[in-house]
PDB file of C-alpha atoms in Angstrom:
ATOM      1  CA  ALA A   1     -16.168 -13.609 -12.497  1.00 82.00           C
ATOM      2  CA  GLN A   2     -15.874 -14.381  -8.972  1.00 86.00           C
ATOM      3  CA  SER A   3     -15.081 -11.777  -6.077  1.00 92.00           C
ATOM      4  CA  VAL A   4     -14.599 -12.635  -2.043  1.00 95.00           C
ATOM      5  CA  THR A   5     -15.355 -10.142   0.436  1.00 95.00           C
ATOM      6  CA  GLN A   6     -13.832 -10.426   4.028  1.00 96.00           C
ATOM      7  CA  LEU A   7     -15.236  -7.697   6.062  1.00 90.00           C
ATOM      8  CA  ASP A   8     -13.058  -7.888   8.816  1.00 94.00           C
ATOM      9  CA  SER A   9      -9.341  -6.876   8.370  1.00 94.00           C
ATOM     10  CA  GLN A  10      -8.504  -7.807  11.813  1.00 97.00           C
ATOM     11  CA  VAL A  11     -10.421  -9.807  14.821  1.00 98.00           C
ATOM     12  CA  PRO A  12      -8.740  -9.636  18.098  1.00 97.00           C
ATOM     13  CA  VAL A  13      -9.817 -12.531  20.489  1.00 98.00           C
ATOM     14  CA  PHE A  14      -8.588 -13.904  23.650  1.00 97.00           C
ATOM     15  CA  GLU A  15      -7.004 -17.434  24.416  1.00 97.00           C
ATOM     16  CA  GLU A  16      -9.367 -20.468  24.549  1.00 97.00           C
ATOM     17  CA  ALA A  17     -12.249 -18.153  22.991  1.00 98.00           C
ATOM     18  CA  PRO A  18     -14.259 -18.855  19.907  1.00 98.00           C
ATOM     19  CA  VAL A  19     -14.124 -16.722  16.760  1.00 98.00           C
ATOM     20  CA  GLU A  20     -15.691 -16.538  13.731  1.00 98.00           C
ATOM     21  CA  LEU A  21     -13.932 -15.168  10.328  1.00 98.00           C
ATOM     22  CA  ARG A  22     -16.673 -13.875   7.904  1.00 98.00           C
ATOM     23  CA  CYS A  23     -16.290 -14.585   4.265  1.00 97.00           C
ATOM     24  CA  ASN A  24     -19.049 -13.873   1.527  1.00 97.00           C
ATOM     25  CA  TYR A  25     -18.881 -14.398  -2.230  1.00 96.00           C
ATOM     26  CA  SER A  26     -20.235 -13.402  -5.328  1.00 93.00           C
ATOM     27  CA  SER A  27     -20.306 -15.769  -8.391  1.00 89.00           C
ATOM     28  CA  SER A  28     -22.614 -16.689 -11.521  1.00 85.00           C
ATOM     29  CA  VAL A  29     -21.697 -20.277 -11.726  1.00 85.00           C
ATOM     30  CA  SER A  30     -21.370 -22.599  -8.816  1.00 86.00           C
ATOM     31  CA  VAL A  31     -18.364 -22.457  -6.887  1.00 88.00           C
ATOM     32  CA  TYR A  32     -15.452 -24.115  -4.735  1.00 91.00           C
ATOM     33  CA  LEU A  33     -14.869 -22.574  -1.451  1.00 93.00           C
ATOM     34  CA  PHE A  34     -11.372 -22.470   0.585  1.00 94.00           C
ATOM     35  CA  TRP A  35      -9.757 -20.922   3.378  1.00 97.00           C
ATOM     36  CA  TYR A  36      -6.172 -20.806   3.611  1.00 96.00           C
ATOM     37  CA  VAL A  37      -3.955 -19.716   6.336  1.00 97.00           C
ATOM     38  CA  GLN A  38      -0.879 -17.638   6.148  1.00 95.00           C
ATOM     39  CA  TYR A  39       2.466 -17.452   8.903  1.00 93.00           C
ATOM     40  CA  PRO A  40       4.541 -14.719   9.058  1.00 87.00           C
ATOM     41  CA  ASN A  41       7.078 -14.950   6.312  1.00 81.00           C
ATOM     42  CA  GLN A  42       5.858 -18.043   5.100  1.00 86.00           C
ATOM     43  CA  GLY A  43       3.224 -19.127   2.215  1.00 90.00           C
ATOM     44  CA  LEU A  44      -0.359 -20.209   2.151  1.00 93.00           C
ATOM     45  CA  GLN A  45      -1.638 -23.330   3.890  1.00 93.00           C
ATOM     46  CA  LEU A  46      -4.605 -24.766   2.870  1.00 92.00           C
ATOM     47  CA  LEU A  47      -7.059 -24.909   6.178  1.00 95.00           C
ATOM     48  CA  LEU A  48     -10.188 -26.430   4.320  1.00 95.00           C
ATOM     49  CA  LYS A  49     -12.168 -26.302   1.246  1.00 93.00           C
ATOM     50  CA  TYR A  50     -16.021 -26.735   0.331  1.00 92.00           C
ATOM     51  CA  LEU A  51     -16.108 -29.050  -3.362  1.00 88.00           C
ATOM     52  CA  SER A  52     -19.635 -30.247  -2.695  1.00 85.00           C
ATOM     53  CA  GLY A  53     -22.155 -32.485  -0.556  1.00 86.00           C
ATOM     54  CA  SER A  54     -22.214 -31.754   3.327  1.00 89.00           C
ATOM     55  CA  THR A  55     -22.476 -27.789   3.848  1.00 91.00           C
ATOM     56  CA  LEU A  56     -20.331 -28.150   7.128  1.00 95.00           C
ATOM     57  CA  VAL A  57     -16.494 -28.583   6.302  1.00 95.00           C
ATOM     58  CA  LYS A  58     -13.614 -29.555   8.905  1.00 96.00           C
ATOM     59  CA  GLY A  59     -10.371 -28.657   8.489  1.00 95.00           C
ATOM     60  CA  ILE A  60      -6.630 -28.879  10.305  1.00 94.00           C
ATOM     61  CA  ASN A  61      -6.170 -27.378  13.653  1.00 93.00           C
ATOM     62  CA  GLY A  62      -9.820 -27.530  14.885  1.00 96.00           C
ATOM     63  CA  PHE A  63     -11.160 -25.242  12.240  1.00 97.00           C
ATOM     64  CA  GLU A  64     -14.562 -25.645  10.348  1.00 97.00           C
ATOM     65  CA  ALA A  65     -16.231 -23.824   7.845  1.00 98.00           C
ATOM     66  CA  GLU A  66     -20.041 -23.649   6.810  1.00 96.00           C
ATOM     67  CA  PHE A  67     -21.425 -23.081   3.211  1.00 95.00           C
ATOM     68  CA  ASN A  68     -24.411 -21.179   2.752  1.00 94.00           C
ATOM     69  CA  LYS A  69     -25.642 -20.842  -0.564  1.00 92.00           C
ATOM     70  CA  SER A  70     -28.480 -18.422   0.230  1.00 93.00           C
ATOM     71  CA  GLN A  71     -26.534 -16.282   2.124  1.00 93.00           C
ATOM     72  CA  THR A  72     -23.339 -16.758  -0.452  1.00 95.00           C
ATOM     73  CA  SER A  73     -21.071 -16.852   2.763  1.00 96.00           C
ATOM     74  CA  PHE A  74     -18.507 -19.760   4.061  1.00 97.00           C
ATOM     75  CA  HIS A  75     -17.318 -18.436   7.475  1.00 98.00           C
ATOM     76  CA  LEU A  76     -14.679 -20.077   9.136  1.00 98.00           C
ATOM     77  CA  ARG A  77     -15.011 -20.918  12.872  1.00 98.00           C
ATOM     78  CA  LYS A  78     -13.054 -22.473  15.829  1.00 98.00           C
ATOM     79  CA  PRO A  79     -14.713 -23.010  19.192  1.00 97.00           C
ATOM     80  CA  SER A  80     -11.723 -22.326  20.900  1.00 97.00           C
ATOM     81  CA  VAL A  81      -7.937 -20.498  19.870  1.00 97.00           C
ATOM     82  CA  HIS A  82      -4.788 -20.847  20.824  1.00 97.00           C
ATOM     83  CA  ILE A  83      -1.894 -18.431  20.544  1.00 96.00           C
ATOM     84  CA  SER A  84      -0.282 -20.315  17.676  1.00 95.00           C
ATOM     85  CA  ASP A  85      -3.527 -19.328  15.596  1.00 97.00           C
ATOM     86  CA  THR A  86      -2.247 -15.792  15.358  1.00 97.00           C
ATOM     87  CA  ALA A  87      -1.953 -15.742  11.513  1.00 97.00           C
ATOM     88  CA  GLU A  88      -3.354 -13.671   8.555  1.00 96.00           C
ATOM     89  CA  TYR A  89      -6.805 -15.971   7.067  1.00 97.00           C
ATOM     90  CA  PHE A  90      -7.392 -15.951   3.612  1.00 97.00           C
ATOM     91  CA  CYS A  91     -10.747 -16.763   1.821  1.00 97.00           C
ATOM     92  CA  ALA A  92     -10.764 -18.178  -1.648  1.00 94.00           C
ATOM     93  CA  VAL A  93     -13.413 -18.916  -4.403  1.00 92.00           C
ATOM     94  CA  LYS A  94     -12.997 -20.560  -7.814  1.00 88.00           C
ATOM     95  CA  GLY A  95     -15.648 -21.162 -10.576  1.00 84.00           C
ATOM     96  CA  ASN A  96     -16.337 -24.757 -10.939  1.00 80.00           C
ATOM     97  CA  THR A  97     -16.531 -24.501 -14.825  1.00 76.00           C
ATOM     98  CA  GLY A  98     -13.817 -24.431 -17.223  1.00 70.00           C
ATOM     99  CA  PHE A  99     -10.518 -23.318 -16.270  1.00 71.00           C
ATOM    100  CA  GLN A 100     -11.019 -20.849 -13.736  1.00 77.00           C
ATOM    101  CA  LYS A 101      -8.587 -18.978 -11.534  1.00 83.00           C
ATOM    102  CA  LEU A 102      -8.720 -18.814  -7.917  1.00 87.00           C
ATOM    103  CA  VAL A 103      -9.551 -15.652  -6.602  1.00 91.00           C
ATOM    104  CA  PHE A 104      -8.553 -14.449  -2.944  1.00 93.00           C
ATOM    105  CA  GLY A 105     -10.289 -12.365  -0.501  1.00 95.00           C
ATOM    106  CA  THR A 106      -8.150  -9.400   0.992  1.00 94.00           C
ATOM    107  CA  GLY A 107      -7.846 -11.126   4.301  1.00 95.00           C
ATOM    108  CA  THR A 108      -8.524 -11.158   8.114  1.00 97.00           C
ATOM    109  CA  ARG A 109      -5.552 -10.858  10.683  1.00 96.00           C
ATOM    110  CA  LEU A 110      -6.686 -12.771  13.777  1.00 97.00           C
ATOM    111  CA  LEU A 111      -4.626 -12.067  16.856  1.00 97.00           C
ATOM    112  CA  VAL A 112      -5.022 -13.843  20.007  1.00 97.00           C
ATOM    113  CA  SER A 113      -4.141 -12.427  23.435  1.00 97.00           C
ATOM    114  CA  PRO A 114      -3.718 -14.232  26.502  1.00 95.00           C
TER     115      PRO A 114
ATOM    116  CA  LYS B   1       8.258 -35.210  -0.324  1.00 68.00           C
ATOM    117  CA  ALA B   2       9.971 -31.957  -0.468  1.00 80.00           C
ATOM    118  CA  GLY B   3       7.704 -28.623  -0.976  1.00 92.00           C
ATOM    119  CA  VAL B   4       7.149 -26.063  -2.960  1.00 96.00           C
ATOM    120  CA  THR B   5      10.638 -24.203  -3.749  1.00 97.00           C
ATOM    121  CA  GLN B   6      11.347 -20.987  -4.366  1.00 97.00           C
ATOM    122  CA  THR B   7      14.473 -19.085  -5.533  1.00 97.00           C
ATOM    123  CA  PRO B   8      15.457 -16.098  -4.400  1.00 97.00           C
ATOM    124  CA  ARG B   9      13.776 -15.493  -0.924  1.00 96.00           C
ATOM    125  CA  TYR B  10      14.719 -11.975  -0.984  1.00 97.00           C
ATOM    126  CA  LEU B  11      15.804  -9.573  -3.563  1.00 96.00           C
ATOM    127  CA  ILE B  12      16.575  -6.196  -4.289  1.00 98.00           C
ATOM    128  CA  LYS B  13      16.587  -4.593  -7.596  1.00 98.00           C
ATOM    129  CA  THR B  14      16.831  -1.036  -8.945  1.00 98.00           C
ATOM    130  CA  ARG B  15      13.480   0.532 -10.924  1.00 98.00           C
ATOM    131  CA  GLY B  16      14.192  -0.076 -14.729  1.00 97.00           C
ATOM    132  CA  GLN B  17      15.886  -3.579 -13.957  1.00 98.00           C
ATOM    133  CA  GLN B  18      14.536  -6.878 -14.990  1.00 98.00           C
ATOM    134  CA  VAL B  19      14.480 -10.062 -12.494  1.00 98.00           C
ATOM    135  CA  THR B  20      13.850 -13.688 -12.808  1.00 98.00           C
ATOM    136  CA  LEU B  21      12.255 -16.164 -10.338  1.00 98.00           C
ATOM    137  CA  SER B  22      12.034 -19.403 -10.020  1.00 98.00           C
ATOM    138  CA  CYS B  23       9.558 -22.153  -8.778  1.00 98.00           C
ATOM    139  CA  SER B  24      10.121 -25.771  -8.336  1.00 98.00           C
ATOM    140  CA  PRO B  25       7.067 -27.499  -7.883  1.00 96.00           C
ATOM    141  CA  ILE B  26       6.507 -30.619  -5.697  1.00 94.00           C
ATOM    142  CA  SER B  27       7.451 -33.921  -7.326  1.00 93.00           C
ATOM    143  CA  GLY B  28       5.076 -35.007  -9.736  1.00 90.00           C
ATOM    144  CA  HIS B  29       3.086 -31.787  -9.932  1.00 91.00           C
ATOM    145  CA  ARG B  30       2.472 -30.384 -13.451  1.00 90.00           C
ATOM    146  CA  SER B  31       0.532 -27.200 -12.957  1.00 91.00           C
ATOM    147  CA  VAL B  32       2.429 -24.140 -11.417  1.00 94.00           C
ATOM    148  CA  SER B  33       0.676 -20.885 -10.755  1.00 94.00           C
ATOM    149  CA  TRP B  34       2.022 -17.496  -9.566  1.00 97.00           C
ATOM    150  CA  TYR B  35       0.494 -14.875  -7.468  1.00 96.00           C
ATOM    151  CA  GLN B  36       1.479 -11.327  -6.502  1.00 97.00           C
ATOM    152  CA  GLN B  37       0.739 -10.653  -2.646  1.00 95.00           C
ATOM    153  CA  THR B  38       0.963  -6.573  -1.479  1.00 93.00           C
ATOM    154  CA  PRO B  39      -0.517  -4.944   1.057  1.00 88.00           C
ATOM    155  CA  GLY B  40      -2.581  -2.756  -1.061  1.00 84.00           C
ATOM    156  CA  GLN B  41      -3.665  -4.887  -3.542  1.00 86.00           C
ATOM    157  CA  GLY B  42      -3.785  -8.340  -1.705  1.00 89.00           C
ATOM    158  CA  LEU B  43      -3.509 -11.220  -3.583  1.00 93.00           C
ATOM    159  CA  GLN B  44      -3.624 -11.172  -7.255  1.00 94.00           C
ATOM    160  CA  PHE B  45      -3.349 -14.414  -9.672  1.00 93.00           C
ATOM    161  CA  LEU B  46      -0.670 -13.404 -12.512  1.00 96.00           C
ATOM    162  CA  PHE B  47      -0.688 -16.911 -14.281  1.00 93.00           C
ATOM    163  CA  GLU B  48      -1.017 -20.561 -14.316  1.00 92.00           C
ATOM    164  CA  TYR B  49       1.122 -23.133 -16.653  1.00 93.00           C
ATOM    165  CA  PHE B  50       0.447 -26.690 -17.135  1.00 90.00           C
ATOM    166  CA  SER B  51       2.690 -29.016 -19.508  1.00 89.00           C
ATOM    167  CA  GLU B  52       4.829 -26.060 -20.645  1.00 93.00           C
ATOM    168  CA  THR B  53       1.538 -23.983 -21.761  1.00 93.00           C
ATOM    169  CA  GLN B  54       0.229 -20.814 -20.180  1.00 93.00           C
ATOM    170  CA  ARG B  55      -3.803 -21.975 -19.172  1.00 88.00           C
ATOM    171  CA  ASN B  56      -4.674 -18.895 -17.606  1.00 88.00           C
ATOM    172  CA  LYS B  57      -3.662 -15.355 -17.096  1.00 91.00           C
ATOM    173  CA  GLY B  58      -4.398 -12.677 -14.917  1.00 92.00           C
ATOM    174  CA  ASN B  59      -4.502  -8.809 -15.386  1.00 92.00           C
ATOM    175  CA  PHE B  60      -1.297  -7.809 -15.294  1.00 96.00           C
ATOM    176  CA  PRO B  61       1.023  -5.933 -18.005  1.00 96.00           C
ATOM    177  CA  GLY B  62       3.175  -7.488 -20.381  1.00 96.00           C
ATOM    178  CA  ARG B  63       6.019  -6.516 -18.543  1.00 97.00           C
ATOM    179  CA  PHE B  64       5.102 -10.148 -16.359  1.00 98.00           C
ATOM    180  CA  SER B  65       5.840 -12.726 -17.851  1.00 97.00           C
ATOM    181  CA  GLY B  66       6.577 -16.680 -17.649  1.00 97.00           C
ATOM    182  CA  ARG B  67       7.107 -20.232 -18.541  1.00 97.00           C
ATOM    183  CA  GLN B  68       7.394 -23.663 -17.617  1.00 97.00           C
ATOM    184  CA  PHE B  69       9.908 -26.099 -18.535  1.00 97.00           C
ATOM    185  CA  SER B  70       9.522 -30.022 -19.308  1.00 95.00           C
ATOM    186  CA  ASN B  71      10.526 -31.017 -15.550  1.00 94.00           C
ATOM    187  CA  SER B  72       7.692 -28.535 -14.706  1.00 95.00           C
ATOM    188  CA  ARG B  73       9.843 -25.701 -13.278  1.00 97.00           C
ATOM    189  CA  SER B  74       8.525 -22.701 -13.669  1.00 98.00           C
ATOM    190  CA  GLU B  75      10.257 -19.201 -13.830  1.00 98.00           C
ATOM    191  CA  MET B  76       8.454 -15.970 -14.025  1.00 98.00           C
ATOM    192  CA  ASN B  77      10.327 -12.445 -15.395  1.00 98.00           C
ATOM    193  CA  VAL B  78       9.355  -9.055 -14.592  1.00 97.00           C
ATOM    194  CA  SER B  79      11.234  -6.625 -17.001  1.00 95.00           C
ATOM    195  CA  THR B  80      11.321  -2.767 -16.540  1.00 96.00           C
ATOM    196  CA  LEU B  81      10.839  -3.046 -12.955  1.00 97.00           C
ATOM    197  CA  GLU B  82       8.869  -0.147 -11.242  1.00 97.00           C
ATOM    198  CA  LEU B  83       8.445   0.714  -7.564  1.00 97.00           C
ATOM    199  CA  GLY B  84       5.047  -0.911  -7.275  1.00 96.00           C
ATOM    200  CA  ASP B  85       6.065  -4.151  -8.308  1.00 97.00           C
ATOM    201  CA  SER B  86       7.370  -4.534  -4.890  1.00 97.00           C
ATOM    202  CA  ALA B  87       5.774  -7.368  -3.558  1.00 97.00           C
ATOM    203  CA  LEU B  88       5.881 -11.108  -2.093  1.00 96.00           C
ATOM    204  CA  TYR B  89       5.337 -13.228  -5.238  1.00 97.00           C
ATOM    205  CA  LEU B  90       4.089 -16.714  -4.184  1.00 97.00           C
ATOM    206  CA  CYS B  91       4.213 -19.622  -6.685  1.00 96.00           C
ATOM    207  CA  ALA B  92       1.944 -22.633  -5.870  1.00 95.00           C
ATOM    208  CA  SER B  93       1.922 -26.103  -7.706  1.00 93.00           C
ATOM    209  CA  SER B  94      -1.057 -28.859  -7.935  1.00 88.00           C
ATOM    210  CA  SER B  95      -1.195 -32.253  -9.683  1.00 82.00           C
ATOM    211  CA  THR B  96      -4.135 -31.159 -11.640  1.00 72.00           C
ATOM    212  CA  ILE B  97      -5.614 -28.425 -13.383  1.00 65.00           C
ATOM    213  CA  GLY B  98      -8.902 -27.318 -15.026  1.00 60.00           C
ATOM    214  CA  THR B  99     -12.203 -27.966 -13.668  1.00 58.00           C
ATOM    215  CA  GLY B 100     -12.058 -29.231 -10.279  1.00 61.00           C
ATOM    216  CA  GLY B 101     -11.221 -27.967  -6.428  1.00 61.00           C
ATOM    217  CA  TYR B 102      -8.171 -29.405  -6.705  1.00 75.00           C
ATOM    218  CA  GLU B 103      -5.611 -27.964  -3.874  1.00 81.00           C
ATOM    219  CA  GLN B 104      -2.863 -25.574  -4.337  1.00 87.00           C
ATOM    220  CA  TYR B 105       0.444 -26.006  -2.479  1.00 90.00           C
ATOM    221  CA  PHE B 106       2.085 -22.491  -1.945  1.00 93.00           C
ATOM    222  CA  GLY B 107       6.032 -22.113  -1.398  1.00 95.00           C
ATOM    223  CA  PRO B 108       7.411 -19.471   0.745  1.00 94.00           C
ATOM    224  CA  GLY B 109       7.594 -16.939  -1.560  1.00 96.00           C
ATOM    225  CA  THR B 110      10.310 -14.245  -3.261  1.00 97.00           C
ATOM    226  CA  ARG B 111      10.232 -10.728  -1.575  1.00 96.00           C
ATOM    227  CA  LEU B 112      11.008  -8.478  -3.997  1.00 98.00           C
ATOM    228  CA  THR B 113      11.976  -4.936  -3.071  1.00 98.00           C
ATOM    229  CA  VAL B 114      12.301  -2.087  -6.116  1.00 98.00           C
ATOM    230  CA  THR B 115      14.119   0.672  -4.793  1.00 97.00           C
TER     231      THR B 115
END
């Protein structure tokens, strides 16, 4: 079984500052990793995903994440945030063998202020 | 291409009643998954359907059930509602199932309030 830990429930940051949202996972098998964003009163939208290959993954809206197998981490970063990035961000993991379900972390609320 | 649609968007029910939620996947998608989202438990996987068959199931009581029709539309049913069933129920569709890092496309959700 897989599990995901997002240690920061809320991250406040000023506009145009860099941000990192942390995600650590646990799994006995190799995994696929995802970051989703949820805006108020909306469903989830995929930001980026790691399947294999390059450990640095670039996504939409200027976000990127780095897969670190030794640290079992998949932290999300953006060099300069905008007010519109204020949302809830979810890290998710899925084992890559058999019919595995997508397991989500508890989410990190990113609050961008002017 | 139209996205995932869920109906109704908001629902208020009384304890003990039952409820049916509907999800229409993106055209051509054959897999539908359901999730429950609450402030306390976060996003919890309910079940996944592919070609009218349940392929995966989360750890929810038997009061939660679902089905998928031949046109890939899916419904989930919750019987004997409890206060703790109040949540945002999200549906997601994808074109494939099984192994693979396939992307799931989420609908806006149905907000269920049980009083």
